[in-house]
Amino acid sequence: MMIDITLPDGTVKPFEKGVSAMDVAKSISEGLARNVLAAKFNDIIIDAHRPLETNGSLRLLTWNDTEGKQVFWHSSAHILAAAVEELYPGVKFGIGPAIENGFYYDIDFMQYAVNPNDFAKIEAKFLELAAQKSVFTRQDICKAEALDFFKKKDDGYKLELINELEDGTISLYESGDFTDLCRGPHIPDTSVIKAVKILSLAGAFWRGDEKRKQLTRLYAISFPKQKELADYLVLLEEAKKRDHRKLGKELELFMFSQPVGQGLPMWLPKGTALRERLENFLKRAQKKAGYQQVMTPHIGDVNLYRTSGHYEKYGKDSFQAINTPFEGEEFLLKPMNCPHHCEIYKLKPRSYKDLPLRYAEFGTVYRYEQSGELHGLTRVRGFTQDDAHIFCTPDQLKDEFKAVIDIILYIFKTLDFKDYTAQISLRDPNNTTKYIGSDENWEKSERAIIEAAAEKGLVTTTELGEAAFYGPKLDFMVKDAIGRKWQLGTVQVDYNLPERFELEYIGADNQKHRPVMIHRAPFGSMERFVAVLIEHTGGNFPLWLTPEQFIILPISEKYLDYAEKVKLELELQDCRGIIDERNEKTGRKIRDAELNKIPYMLIVGEKEEAEGTVSVRKRGEGDLGAMSVETFANRVNEEVRAMIE
């Protein structure tokens, strides 16, 4: 029997039933086949050697594809586990998934004490096993067989996972002497992996439960070429220099305090001023676009979040309910702003003439993240979203959605984020129980996002299963200055919360209708956005945003009075800066100003005081010569205007 295989260019080719993706690749070219890691058949990622039984669309995945890298790294996790098992007999294994860059494996090392000094030994064994060209073989087995296999291995972690699986959905993968519980898919064989590096180890509670045993998580990354690993390690060193936790401390932007609590950042004066400038920048853009600012409490009655569905979805990740002296009364630290905005909409009857309504709020929300998952400003327990919710008619939806895209692109342009793609995040068609709302509403929402993105000419990718529980979304994936990808900015279409909160408006037909709701956060959260911005710029913020635009360097204490006069004059012209009053040599002051990433250095001495000028140096460019204070102020303000207009 023949089946038709549709290739990415639209070509349809007939093949015998049972053909594999690898066979299809070989029919095109042997060179292509050598690079195939897996395949995507009818939007499902499969092993390259898996038989194809029906007509369908096929995409061959290589190292150049994100999905190809994920399969490569997932397979590498198996080899890492195999290497560990050979070196440390009797260890027990948790899970070993691919992550954005590389992979990890959670391991119970039992009586063994493993530390970074052991990494080289494990890497060597990894490469030895990879070189054996072991084929990854899939075996679909029944639940009883799977339980029996891992009982013999005495691996309680795998037994726990198997007990939660349905019979008929269980598979094992074998490569060499190692067998693991796994859905797959995997690369054809181990020999394509030529380089590996164990990056770090960390503690990880089994199933993320702090009451369970803490396992050892080995983080690693692998590549098909040694040079790619070398390049990645150089990038990693650059990333360490740009680490927002390191620069945030050096530049005195924010801090954490154990007595205050884990994951609760405190903004220092310079960081607060920087954050306020970002907020004001967005507020100005929102005002032009017709948004109205609102403010809502940090807590809400638990029933508010039951109505919205957030309690069901986020209850486990929220702080525990706050009980009041009144029996049965419970509040939550708010996990989201949207239920509060729905209540504002319900304040009074609405007409179609009132819509769209655009409510914006820099609202602080709270999630109880596990302590092991906290990371600087990028993963915290309290964070402020640059949140807004637009209530509109179905006819207004697409135009409103496109207007939000315009704001996000304006932000990216102003902050020099040039390399980005838009990810259309849809629900998982194979597991719709994770989502609320009717199929009809989901289809309308998804169609609106796809059409709006196309009409704005965005470069897009589509990810199934990445939608919010109440609606699909458009997530902006941005590459920073050293090529790392971050998710910044999100826009979501929601037909469901208006139903849950029974929101209404009177239409032109004098009948009641449901509005559509758009959730949007161009920054995402202030904390995470500032962290990404610090690392993107390396702390060299654009002139309009930087804490100090200038520093005045008197060549001796005699010129402090003149320095104060210059500073005051510049402040009156909306320039901000400080004076270095230390009794240090000018060369030392210049070096320190460079290290503190201050854009302009103004040197003042006898000549400058006599002529009413400043000698200007620009960070990274050097001496710009003498100029009047007014000329310098105009220069700064013109630079700023050019950046934000």
XYZ file of C-alpha atoms in Angstrom:
645
model
C 0.000 0.000 0.000
C 1.258 3.499 -0.867
C 0.971 6.661 1.237
C 1.428 10.305 0.214
C 4.054 12.353 2.047
C 3.830 16.137 1.765
C 7.184 17.919 2.085
C 7.664 21.495 3.409
C 7.838 22.976 -0.102
C 4.395 21.527 -0.873
C 5.700 18.637 -2.964
C 3.690 15.425 -2.520
C 5.589 12.161 -2.995
C 4.234 8.594 -2.869
C 6.058 6.058 -0.654
C 5.348 2.539 0.515
C 3.459 2.350 3.800
C 5.925 1.812 6.661
C 8.578 4.090 5.149
C 10.563 6.067 7.737
C 11.479 9.746 7.743
C 15.102 8.642 7.352
C 14.158 6.707 4.205
C 12.499 9.840 2.843
C 15.629 11.849 3.649
C 17.842 9.309 1.815
C 15.571 9.505 -1.216
C 16.358 13.232 -1.352
C 20.113 13.035 -0.607
C 22.542 11.022 1.501
C 24.026 14.288 2.802
C 20.640 15.361 4.147
C 20.079 11.953 5.734
C 23.375 12.212 7.639
C 22.130 15.410 9.280
C 18.636 14.236 10.208
C 18.085 13.985 13.967
C 14.312 13.412 14.065
C 11.201 14.362 12.127
C 7.914 16.181 12.523
C 5.017 14.210 11.059
C 1.587 15.854 11.114
C 2.946 18.269 13.754
C 4.141 15.455 16.061
C 7.878 14.991 16.605
C 8.914 11.370 16.011
C 12.031 9.204 15.719
C 13.616 9.371 12.275
C 13.339 5.554 11.947
C 9.707 5.300 13.068
C 7.438 3.766 10.361
C 4.915 6.128 8.765
C 1.537 4.451 8.342
C -0.704 7.219 6.946
C -0.678 10.158 4.553
C 0.756 13.262 6.131
C 3.064 16.262 6.100
C 6.697 15.648 6.986
C 9.474 17.979 8.080
C 12.966 16.612 8.632
C 14.644 18.032 11.735
C 18.357 18.829 11.912
C 20.612 20.659 14.335
C 19.498 23.908 12.676
C 15.939 23.415 13.978
C 14.950 24.235 17.547
C 13.057 20.938 17.764
C 16.130 19.134 16.404
C 18.296 20.593 19.153
C 15.724 19.559 21.771
C 15.798 15.936 20.554
C 19.619 16.041 20.441
C 19.790 17.293 24.045
C 17.121 14.891 25.300
C 19.145 12.020 23.854
C 22.265 13.476 25.465
C 20.512 13.315 28.845
C 20.157 9.551 28.354
C 23.848 9.207 27.577
C 24.718 11.293 30.637
C 22.619 8.944 32.786
C 24.305 5.921 31.193
C 27.741 7.394 31.949
C 26.771 8.109 35.555
C 25.363 4.600 36.007
C 28.623 3.028 34.808
C 30.735 5.207 37.109
C 28.409 5.050 40.125
C 26.600 1.678 40.132
C 23.295 1.620 41.959
C 22.350 5.302 41.584
C 18.675 6.089 41.013
C 17.273 8.360 38.318
C 14.525 10.965 38.355
C 13.877 12.869 35.109
C 16.217 14.123 32.391
C 14.604 16.597 29.980
C 16.026 18.942 27.383
C 15.850 22.611 28.352
C 16.298 25.808 26.343
C 20.081 25.453 26.262
C 21.152 21.892 26.950
C 19.646 19.425 29.376
C 19.717 18.161 32.936
C 19.235 14.926 34.827
C 17.997 14.614 38.417
C 19.939 11.817 40.103
C 19.920 10.232 43.554
C 23.618 9.521 44.012
C 22.884 7.446 47.118
C 26.132 6.931 49.064
C 28.335 8.691 46.492
C 29.555 12.262 47.019
C 29.753 14.024 43.635
C 31.207 17.510 43.115
C 32.538 19.612 40.184
C 35.894 17.817 40.402
C 34.088 14.734 39.036
C 32.746 16.480 35.932
C 35.728 15.680 33.699
C 35.493 11.971 34.540
C 31.773 11.886 33.712
C 32.329 13.822 30.461
C 35.034 11.395 29.371
C 32.754 8.416 29.981
C 29.929 10.239 28.139
C 32.092 10.710 25.025
C 33.309 7.114 25.229
C 29.702 5.870 25.167
C 28.675 8.320 22.435
C 31.490 7.094 20.185
C 30.084 3.530 20.327
C 27.370 4.571 17.853
C 24.623 2.932 19.906
C 21.203 3.060 18.245
C 18.251 4.419 20.223
C 15.640 1.656 20.146
C 12.044 2.223 21.210
C 9.995 -0.474 22.952
C 6.285 0.013 23.669
C 5.415 -2.103 26.708
C 2.487 -2.667 29.030
C 2.372 -1.136 32.492
C 3.020 -4.445 34.273
C 6.204 -5.047 32.255
C 7.434 -1.511 32.938
C 6.821 -1.891 36.675
C 8.567 -5.243 36.704
C 11.614 -3.831 34.863
C 12.159 -0.942 37.272
C 11.378 -3.067 40.348
C 14.314 -5.236 39.362
C 16.424 -2.060 39.091
C 15.064 -0.949 42.471
C 14.384 2.516 41.038
C 11.506 3.941 43.077
C 11.459 7.240 41.183
C 10.658 5.541 37.874
C 8.078 3.306 39.574
C 6.294 6.393 40.895
C 6.180 7.888 37.399
C 4.936 4.642 35.829
C 2.130 4.309 38.378
C 0.753 7.647 37.149
C 0.738 6.575 33.476
C -2.086 4.898 31.614
C -1.514 1.402 30.304
C -0.878 1.508 26.574
C 1.000 4.815 26.693
C 4.319 3.559 28.116
C 7.578 3.182 26.227
C 11.222 2.492 27.041
C 14.273 3.573 25.049
C 17.456 1.538 24.970
C 20.886 2.706 23.843
C 23.887 0.517 24.526
C 23.480 -1.028 27.992
C 21.211 1.733 29.312
C 17.414 1.619 29.275
C 15.152 4.436 30.431
C 11.466 5.184 30.770
C 10.815 7.732 28.021
C 8.242 8.961 25.506
C 11.005 9.983 23.099
C 11.780 10.772 20.404
C 15.559 10.370 20.109
C 18.356 10.828 17.601
C 19.140 7.831 15.341
C 22.343 6.909 17.189
C 24.809 8.331 19.717
C 27.702 9.018 17.342
C 26.437 12.437 16.206
C 27.260 13.843 19.656
C 30.888 15.002 19.565
C 31.188 17.403 22.503
C 29.721 17.711 25.985
C 30.210 19.942 29.010
C 28.695 19.542 32.469
C 28.006 23.123 33.464
C 26.907 22.889 37.081
C 25.141 20.868 39.730
C 22.316 21.923 42.007
C 19.904 20.454 44.501
C 16.408 19.665 43.214
C 13.573 18.270 45.310
C 11.887 15.272 43.736
C 8.742 16.439 41.901
C 9.493 20.004 43.087
C 8.205 19.094 46.552
C 10.302 20.474 49.398
C 9.045 17.643 51.613
C 10.547 15.007 49.285
C 14.163 13.932 48.936
C 16.608 16.384 47.396
C 18.299 14.941 44.316
C 21.399 16.167 42.515
C 20.623 17.943 39.245
C 23.458 17.852 36.700
C 23.132 20.614 34.087
C 24.980 20.004 30.828
C 25.092 20.881 27.152
C 26.257 18.961 24.094
C 27.041 19.707 20.461
C 27.671 17.923 17.149
C 31.040 19.749 16.823
C 33.745 20.594 19.346
C 34.063 24.122 17.928
C 30.424 24.829 18.723
C 31.069 23.910 22.353
C 34.129 26.176 22.430
C 32.077 29.063 20.987
C 29.319 28.436 23.506
C 31.759 28.515 26.439
C 33.073 31.900 25.237
C 29.469 33.107 25.109
C 28.925 31.751 28.602
C 31.858 33.772 29.922
C 30.431 36.909 28.337
C 27.066 36.095 29.897
C 28.725 35.859 33.335
C 30.129 39.364 32.884
C 26.643 40.599 31.996
C 24.836 38.695 34.771
C 22.180 41.091 36.070
C 22.726 39.866 39.629
C 26.392 40.862 39.471
C 25.821 44.181 37.663
C 22.748 45.008 39.742
C 24.908 44.830 42.855
C 27.837 46.747 41.341
C 25.593 49.492 39.964
C 23.484 49.578 43.157
C 20.183 48.990 41.377
C 18.443 46.379 43.555
C 19.035 43.973 46.411
C 17.616 40.955 48.220
C 17.517 40.473 51.971
C 17.072 37.179 53.789
C 15.184 38.852 56.672
C 12.753 40.375 54.136
C 12.290 37.051 52.353
C 13.524 35.017 49.393
C 12.427 36.165 45.961
C 11.263 39.602 47.160
C 13.454 42.240 45.479
C 14.008 45.688 46.914
C 14.828 48.525 44.541
C 17.616 50.884 45.553
C 17.472 54.617 44.669
C 19.254 54.259 41.304
C 17.225 51.183 40.337
C 13.989 52.815 41.436
C 14.721 55.874 39.288
C 15.551 53.652 36.303
C 12.376 51.651 36.785
C 10.274 54.826 37.116
C 11.697 56.124 33.839
C 10.673 52.873 32.135
C 7.189 53.107 33.637
C 6.779 56.751 32.624
C 7.985 55.952 29.115
C 5.272 53.304 28.744
C 2.632 55.469 30.449
C 3.239 58.215 27.873
C 2.847 55.722 25.021
C -0.298 54.278 26.615
C -1.844 57.683 27.148
C -1.419 58.477 23.449
C -3.087 55.139 22.672
C -6.131 55.882 24.837
C -5.383 53.849 27.962
C -6.664 54.839 31.400
C -4.546 54.126 34.490
C -6.156 52.233 37.373
C -4.884 50.901 40.704
C -6.088 47.777 42.471
C -5.310 46.162 45.866
C -2.521 43.660 46.475
C -5.051 41.148 47.811
C -8.479 39.915 46.861
C -11.185 37.660 48.220
C -10.371 34.055 47.364
C -13.756 33.730 45.609
C -12.676 36.366 43.075
C -9.953 33.987 41.883
C -12.295 31.012 42.002
C -14.561 32.869 39.576
C -11.661 33.712 37.258
C -10.174 30.204 37.393
C -6.847 31.443 38.737
C -7.343 29.720 42.079
C -7.737 26.348 40.374
C -4.748 26.915 38.092
C -2.401 28.877 40.370
C -3.630 27.985 43.856
C -0.732 25.599 44.453
C 1.757 28.252 43.285
C 0.231 31.054 45.349
C 0.896 32.055 48.915
C -1.498 30.418 51.362
C -4.827 32.097 51.987
C -4.946 34.964 54.485
C -7.576 34.306 57.147
C -9.236 37.290 58.797
C -10.854 37.468 62.270
C -14.198 36.993 60.503
C -14.892 33.264 60.291
C -14.754 31.853 56.772
C -13.341 35.022 55.212
C -10.213 34.361 53.139
C -8.027 36.544 50.968
C -5.167 35.789 48.596
C -2.166 37.837 47.603
C -3.267 38.480 44.037
C -1.673 36.182 41.432
C -3.099 38.229 38.534
C -4.544 41.698 37.922
C -7.198 40.705 35.386
C -9.994 39.685 37.801
C -9.738 43.108 39.473
C -10.019 44.852 36.102
C -13.098 42.778 35.264
C -14.709 44.093 38.430
C -13.863 47.679 37.397
C -15.578 47.039 34.056
C -18.685 45.871 35.939
C -18.920 49.154 37.880
C -21.748 50.400 35.665
C -23.711 49.440 32.535
C -21.672 49.692 29.330
C -22.710 50.545 25.799
C -20.971 49.616 22.566
C -20.272 53.359 22.314
C -18.060 53.085 25.448
C -15.850 50.441 23.852
C -13.025 49.844 23.583
C -12.143 50.410 27.252
C -8.433 50.151 27.980
C -7.399 49.816 31.636
C -3.665 49.861 32.446
C -1.936 49.197 35.746
C 1.568 48.604 37.005
C 0.184 46.004 39.394
C 2.245 43.900 41.770
C 1.331 40.207 41.902
C 2.614 37.267 43.931
C 3.443 33.627 43.159
C 5.048 31.214 45.577
C 7.913 29.959 43.421
C 9.982 27.092 44.828
C 13.175 28.358 46.460
C 15.333 26.297 44.093
C 13.743 28.022 41.092
C 14.317 31.607 42.257
C 16.876 33.449 40.151
C 17.719 37.123 40.627
C 15.030 39.326 39.093
C 14.056 36.795 36.417
C 12.264 34.432 38.820
C 10.843 36.097 41.925
C 7.888 35.728 44.282
C 6.636 39.297 44.003
C 6.742 41.191 40.711
C 5.064 44.115 38.983
C 3.370 43.553 35.639
C 2.939 46.387 33.152
C -0.537 45.025 32.791
C -3.467 46.245 30.726
C -6.814 44.815 29.753
C -8.791 45.965 26.753
C -12.528 45.316 26.631
C -13.853 45.581 23.086
C -16.467 44.317 20.662
C -15.630 41.329 18.426
C -15.486 43.722 15.441
C -12.845 45.842 17.223
C -10.691 42.890 18.281
C -8.244 42.714 15.394
C -7.546 46.452 15.235
C -7.028 46.597 19.012
C -4.696 43.602 18.842
C -2.649 45.251 16.091
C -2.450 48.491 18.101
C -0.936 46.550 21.004
C 1.641 45.066 18.630
C 2.545 48.626 17.607
C 3.294 49.573 21.246
C 5.493 46.497 21.722
C 7.456 47.206 18.539
C 7.913 50.838 19.635
C 9.428 49.621 22.915
C 11.751 47.205 21.117
C 12.923 49.923 18.736
C 13.571 52.426 21.527
C 15.546 49.904 23.592
C 17.439 48.524 20.585
C 15.993 45.005 20.587
C 16.392 44.350 16.876
C 16.256 40.564 16.598
C 12.896 39.084 17.561
C 10.220 36.674 16.424
C 6.587 36.422 17.453
C 5.456 33.084 18.818
C 1.792 32.247 18.272
C 0.934 30.108 21.297
C -2.124 27.921 20.731
C -3.830 25.314 22.885
C -2.871 21.653 22.684
C -5.513 20.064 20.415
C -4.798 16.674 22.011
C -5.366 17.844 25.587
C -8.105 20.466 25.699
C -8.962 19.675 29.336
C -6.180 22.058 30.437
C -8.170 25.024 29.098
C -11.428 26.761 29.897
C -14.020 27.933 27.383
C -15.793 26.609 24.303
C -14.133 25.331 21.129
C -15.927 28.088 19.216
C -14.373 30.848 21.346
C -10.928 29.285 21.077
C -11.187 29.055 17.302
C -12.227 32.736 17.051
C -9.405 33.810 19.361
C -6.733 31.832 17.546
C -7.904 33.068 14.134
C -7.768 36.718 15.298
C -4.173 36.372 16.513
C -2.971 34.578 13.381
C -4.571 37.181 11.089
C -3.352 40.186 13.107
C 0.238 38.892 13.170
C 0.146 38.285 9.421
C -1.271 41.745 8.699
C 1.515 43.357 10.778
C 4.105 41.415 8.772
C 5.586 39.700 11.815
C 7.997 36.789 11.510
C 6.137 34.107 13.475
C 6.453 30.579 14.789
C 3.576 28.496 16.121
C 3.696 26.476 19.334
C 0.913 24.098 20.294
C 0.186 23.722 23.996
C 1.733 27.064 25.012
C -1.517 29.039 25.297
C -2.690 30.491 28.606
C -5.452 28.442 30.216
C -8.056 31.053 29.219
C -6.898 31.925 25.702
C -4.241 31.884 22.960
C -1.460 34.455 22.936
C 1.257 36.124 20.928
C 4.604 36.028 22.748
C 7.569 38.070 21.545
C 10.840 36.147 21.652
C 13.796 38.556 21.652
C 17.480 37.831 21.108
C 19.794 39.948 23.220
C 23.201 41.391 22.316
C 24.944 38.026 22.780
C 22.327 35.906 21.037
C 20.295 34.552 23.958
C 16.541 34.289 23.525
C 14.117 35.866 26.017
C 10.342 36.013 26.116
C 9.410 39.705 26.397
C 5.976 41.072 25.756
C 2.762 39.093 25.487
C -0.707 39.728 24.032
C -3.598 37.372 24.768
C -7.147 37.105 23.459
C -9.771 35.999 25.957
C -13.468 35.232 25.381
C -13.676 33.252 28.610
C -13.178 35.662 31.537
C -15.946 37.950 30.198
C -18.240 34.911 30.414
C -17.064 33.918 33.894
C -17.569 37.456 35.198
C -20.768 37.930 33.172
C -19.467 41.105 31.530
C -21.909 42.784 29.188
C -22.485 45.768 26.940
C -25.573 46.974 25.117
C -25.023 46.733 21.384
C -26.367 48.881 18.555
C -29.251 46.392 18.370
C -30.164 47.299 21.972
C -29.380 43.712 23.027
C -26.854 42.471 25.621
C -23.522 41.156 24.302
C -20.270 39.861 25.780
C -17.136 41.960 25.232
C -13.876 40.352 24.180
C -10.911 40.854 26.514
C -7.288 41.417 25.466
C -4.595 40.896 28.093
C -1.271 42.588 27.318
C 2.043 43.263 29.021
C 4.704 44.731 26.699
C 7.470 44.458 29.322
C 6.051 41.269 30.850
C 7.138 42.197 34.355
C 9.274 45.128 35.449
C 11.651 42.845 37.324
C 12.298 40.436 34.498
C 12.452 43.173 31.878
C 15.057 45.138 33.850
C 17.093 41.929 34.311
C 17.054 41.287 30.549
C 17.841 44.945 29.823
C 20.843 44.878 32.177
C 22.224 41.788 30.449
C 21.380 43.029 26.941
C 23.229 46.323 27.508
C 25.873 44.954 29.870
C 24.818 47.769 32.215
C 25.499 50.414 29.553
C 21.973 51.775 29.538
C 20.783 54.173 26.841
C 21.278 57.832 27.759
C 17.577 58.490 28.444
C 17.405 55.617 30.922
C 20.773 55.479 32.672
C 20.832 56.450 36.379
C 23.515 59.124 35.827
C 23.994 60.783 32.462
C 27.132 62.624 33.567
C 29.680 62.801 36.341
C 31.612 65.991 37.076
C 35.297 65.454 37.863
C 36.928 68.485 39.581
C 40.708 68.271 39.174
C 41.088 69.484 42.785
C 38.971 70.516 45.762
C 39.351 74.174 44.707
C 36.839 73.615 41.910
C 34.088 71.899 43.910
C 32.040 75.102 44.056
C 32.199 75.452 40.278
C 31.281 71.763 39.934
C 28.179 72.354 42.092
C 27.240 75.347 39.932
C 27.573 73.243 36.739
C 25.519 70.413 38.238
C 22.717 72.784 39.244
C 22.644 74.380 35.809
C 22.454 70.977 34.118
C 19.706 69.777 36.444
C 17.673 72.874 35.541
C 17.955 71.687 31.930
C 16.690 68.158 32.766
C 20.094 66.483 32.822
C 20.999 64.276 35.765
C 24.359 63.447 37.246
C 26.714 63.506 40.209
C 30.022 65.017 41.328
C 33.070 62.932 42.210
C 34.251 64.813 45.280
C 37.062 62.406 46.183
C 40.579 63.646 46.586
C 41.890 61.391 43.803
C 43.872 61.966 40.624
C 41.762 62.793 37.562
C 42.956 59.645 35.751
C 41.665 57.468 38.580
C 38.328 59.300 38.578
C 37.987 58.742 34.820
C 38.722 55.016 35.158
C 36.182 54.653 37.960
C 33.546 56.551 35.964
C 34.142 54.199 33.025
C 33.748 51.164 35.311
C 30.507 52.627 36.674
C 29.271 52.938 33.081
C 28.518 56.676 33.244
C 28.127 57.988 29.679
C 29.689 61.462 30.050
C 32.575 62.726 32.194
C 32.863 66.495 32.668
C 36.301 67.624 33.811
C 36.473 71.058 35.422
C 39.503 73.064 36.539
C 40.895 76.579 36.406
C 40.445 77.083 32.651
C 36.895 75.701 32.602
C 35.841 77.847 35.569
C 37.314 80.976 33.960
C 35.583 80.311 30.621
C 32.333 78.862 31.990
C 32.860 75.574 30.154
C 33.360 71.865 30.800
C 35.864 69.480 29.174
C 33.787 66.554 27.939
C 34.757 62.896 27.649
C 32.337 60.259 26.370
C 32.560 56.686 27.580
C 34.056 54.527 24.855
C 34.892 57.527 22.616
C 37.299 59.639 24.665
C 37.855 63.411 24.621
C 35.207 65.546 22.875
C 36.814 68.878 23.808
C 35.542 71.866 25.777
C 32.014 73.237 25.428
C 29.659 75.498 27.289
C 27.338 73.978 29.885
C 24.350 74.954 27.745
C 25.869 73.283 24.658
C 26.472 70.086 26.617
C 22.922 70.117 27.999
C 21.515 70.567 24.485
C 23.663 67.670 23.263
C 22.321 65.348 25.973
C 18.706 66.370 25.466
C 18.948 66.009 21.677
C 20.413 62.513 22.095
C 17.577 61.577 24.424
C 14.895 62.963 22.088
C 16.328 61.014 19.176
C 16.161 57.822 21.210
C 12.576 57.986 22.444
C 10.690 59.764 19.681
